[in-house]
Short mmCIF file of C-alpha atoms in Angstrom, two decimals:
data_model
loop_
_atom_site.label_atom_id
_atom_site.label_comp_id
_atom_site.label_asym_id
_atom_site.label_seq_id
_atom_site.Cartn_x
_atom_site.Cartn_y
_atom_site.Cartn_z
CA MET A 729 -61.84 85.53 -26.65
CA HIS A 730 -62.54 89.17 -25.98
CA TYR A 731 -61.85 92.08 -28.34
CA ALA A 732 -61.80 95.84 -27.52
CA ILE A 733 -63.04 97.77 -30.37
CA THR A 734 -62.19 101.54 -30.13
CA ASN A 735 -63.44 104.19 -32.56
CA ILE A 736 -62.76 107.82 -32.92
CA ASP A 737 -65.27 110.22 -34.65
CA HIS A 738 -64.10 112.49 -37.46
CA PRO A 739 -64.23 116.04 -35.94
CA GLY A 740 -67.36 117.95 -36.37
CA ARG A 741 -69.65 114.84 -37.33
CA ASN A 742 -71.76 114.76 -34.30
CA TRP A 743 -74.64 115.44 -36.49
CA LEU A 744 -73.80 112.15 -38.33
CA ARG A 745 -73.66 110.22 -35.11
CA THR A 746 -76.96 111.62 -34.02
CA ASP A 747 -78.36 110.66 -37.50
CA LEU A 748 -77.15 107.16 -37.42
CA ARG A 749 -77.70 106.40 -33.77
CA PRO A 750 -81.05 104.73 -34.07
CA LYS A 751 -79.80 101.98 -36.73
CA HIS A 752 -76.60 101.88 -34.41
CA ILE A 753 -78.33 100.78 -31.47
CA GLU A 754 -80.53 98.45 -33.45
CA TYR A 755 -77.38 96.78 -34.74
CA LEU A 756 -75.88 96.28 -31.48
CA ARG A 757 -79.13 94.85 -30.10
CA THR A 758 -79.31 92.18 -33.04
CA PRO A 759 -77.74 88.93 -32.55
CA HIS A 760 -74.60 88.24 -34.93
CA GLU A 761 -73.10 85.02 -35.71
CA GLY A 762 -69.64 84.31 -34.11
CA VAL A 763 -69.83 87.57 -31.98
CA LYS A 764 -71.72 88.55 -28.62
CA LEU A 765 -71.66 92.21 -27.43
CA VAL A 766 -70.30 92.35 -23.79
CA LEU A 767 -70.53 96.13 -23.13
CA ALA A 768 -70.47 99.27 -25.18
CA GLY A 769 -70.59 103.16 -24.71
CA PRO A 770 -69.28 106.56 -26.08
CA PHE A 771 -66.18 108.46 -25.51
CA ILE A 772 -67.17 111.81 -24.02
CA ASN A 773 -65.54 115.37 -24.82
CA GLU A 774 -65.05 116.60 -21.13
CA ASP A 775 -65.53 120.16 -22.25
CA ASN A 776 -68.94 119.85 -24.02
CA GLY A 777 -70.25 116.66 -23.07
CA GLU A 778 -70.44 115.61 -26.94
CA MET A 779 -69.92 111.98 -28.01
CA ILE A 780 -66.46 111.66 -29.80
CA GLY A 781 -65.98 107.86 -30.37
CA SER A 782 -66.78 104.67 -28.92
CA LEU A 783 -65.51 101.30 -26.97
CA LEU A 784 -66.97 98.25 -27.53
CA ILE A 785 -66.11 94.83 -26.03
CA VAL A 786 -67.17 91.83 -27.58
CA SER A 787 -66.55 88.10 -27.24
CA ALA A 788 -65.82 86.62 -30.84
CA ASP A 789 -64.74 83.57 -32.36
CA ASP A 790 -61.71 85.44 -33.93
CA VAL A 791 -60.45 88.82 -34.78
CA ALA A 792 -61.97 88.55 -38.18
CA ALA A 793 -65.53 88.20 -36.56
CA ALA A 794 -64.61 91.11 -34.44
CA GLU A 795 -63.73 92.97 -37.47
CA ARG A 796 -66.84 92.07 -39.48
CA PHE A 797 -68.97 93.12 -36.56
CA ARG A 798 -67.19 96.54 -36.42
CA ASP A 799 -67.32 96.98 -40.20
CA GLY A 800 -71.09 96.25 -40.32
CA ASP A 801 -72.06 98.98 -37.68
CA PRO A 802 -73.82 101.69 -39.34
CA PHE A 803 -71.59 104.21 -37.42
CA ALA A 804 -68.50 102.41 -39.46
CA SER A 805 -70.23 101.97 -42.85
CA GLY A 806 -71.89 105.49 -42.53
CA GLY A 807 -68.52 107.23 -42.46
CA LEU A 808 -68.44 108.31 -38.83
CA PHE A 809 -65.14 106.91 -37.66
CA GLN A 810 -61.75 108.80 -38.34
CA SER A 811 -59.80 105.80 -36.85
CA SER A 812 -60.85 102.50 -35.56
CA ASP A 813 -58.96 99.53 -33.98
CA VAL A 814 -59.80 96.07 -32.84
CA ARG A 815 -57.30 94.36 -30.45
CA PRO A 816 -57.51 91.17 -28.41
CA TRP A 817 -58.48 92.00 -24.60
CA LYS A 818 -58.11 90.29 -21.50
CA TRP A 819 -60.69 90.82 -18.75
CA ALA A 820 -58.64 90.92 -15.63
CA ILE A 821 -60.59 92.53 -12.85
CA GLY A 822 -64.38 92.27 -12.67
CA ALA A 823 -64.78 89.81 -15.03
CA PRO A 824 -68.14 87.71 -14.45
CA GLU A 825 -66.29 84.24 -14.60
CA SER A 826 -63.38 85.17 -12.19
CA SER A 827 -62.41 87.57 -9.66
CA GLU A 828 -58.73 86.66 -9.85
CA VAL A 829 -56.18 88.96 -11.64
#
């Protein structure tokens, strides 16, 4: 099943995002048991272009595996996120395995 992981940064912690980013990228590129990263990218502040959060789509064995993956991210363990949510997600349009809605 797919899960959407949405994270919102604490305001004013762009310095922390910058500091943790190399470890974050390495973490995302490392294989994790029971979880496969499908896509990921930051939310952007339209006014100044700063990264203010992130969206990750994962394929995971269950919600617990997706939550473990989220919690192991250096951004999460390093205290960057003000809020974070993991929800089941259905890839309807543009899914590689089907073009049906």
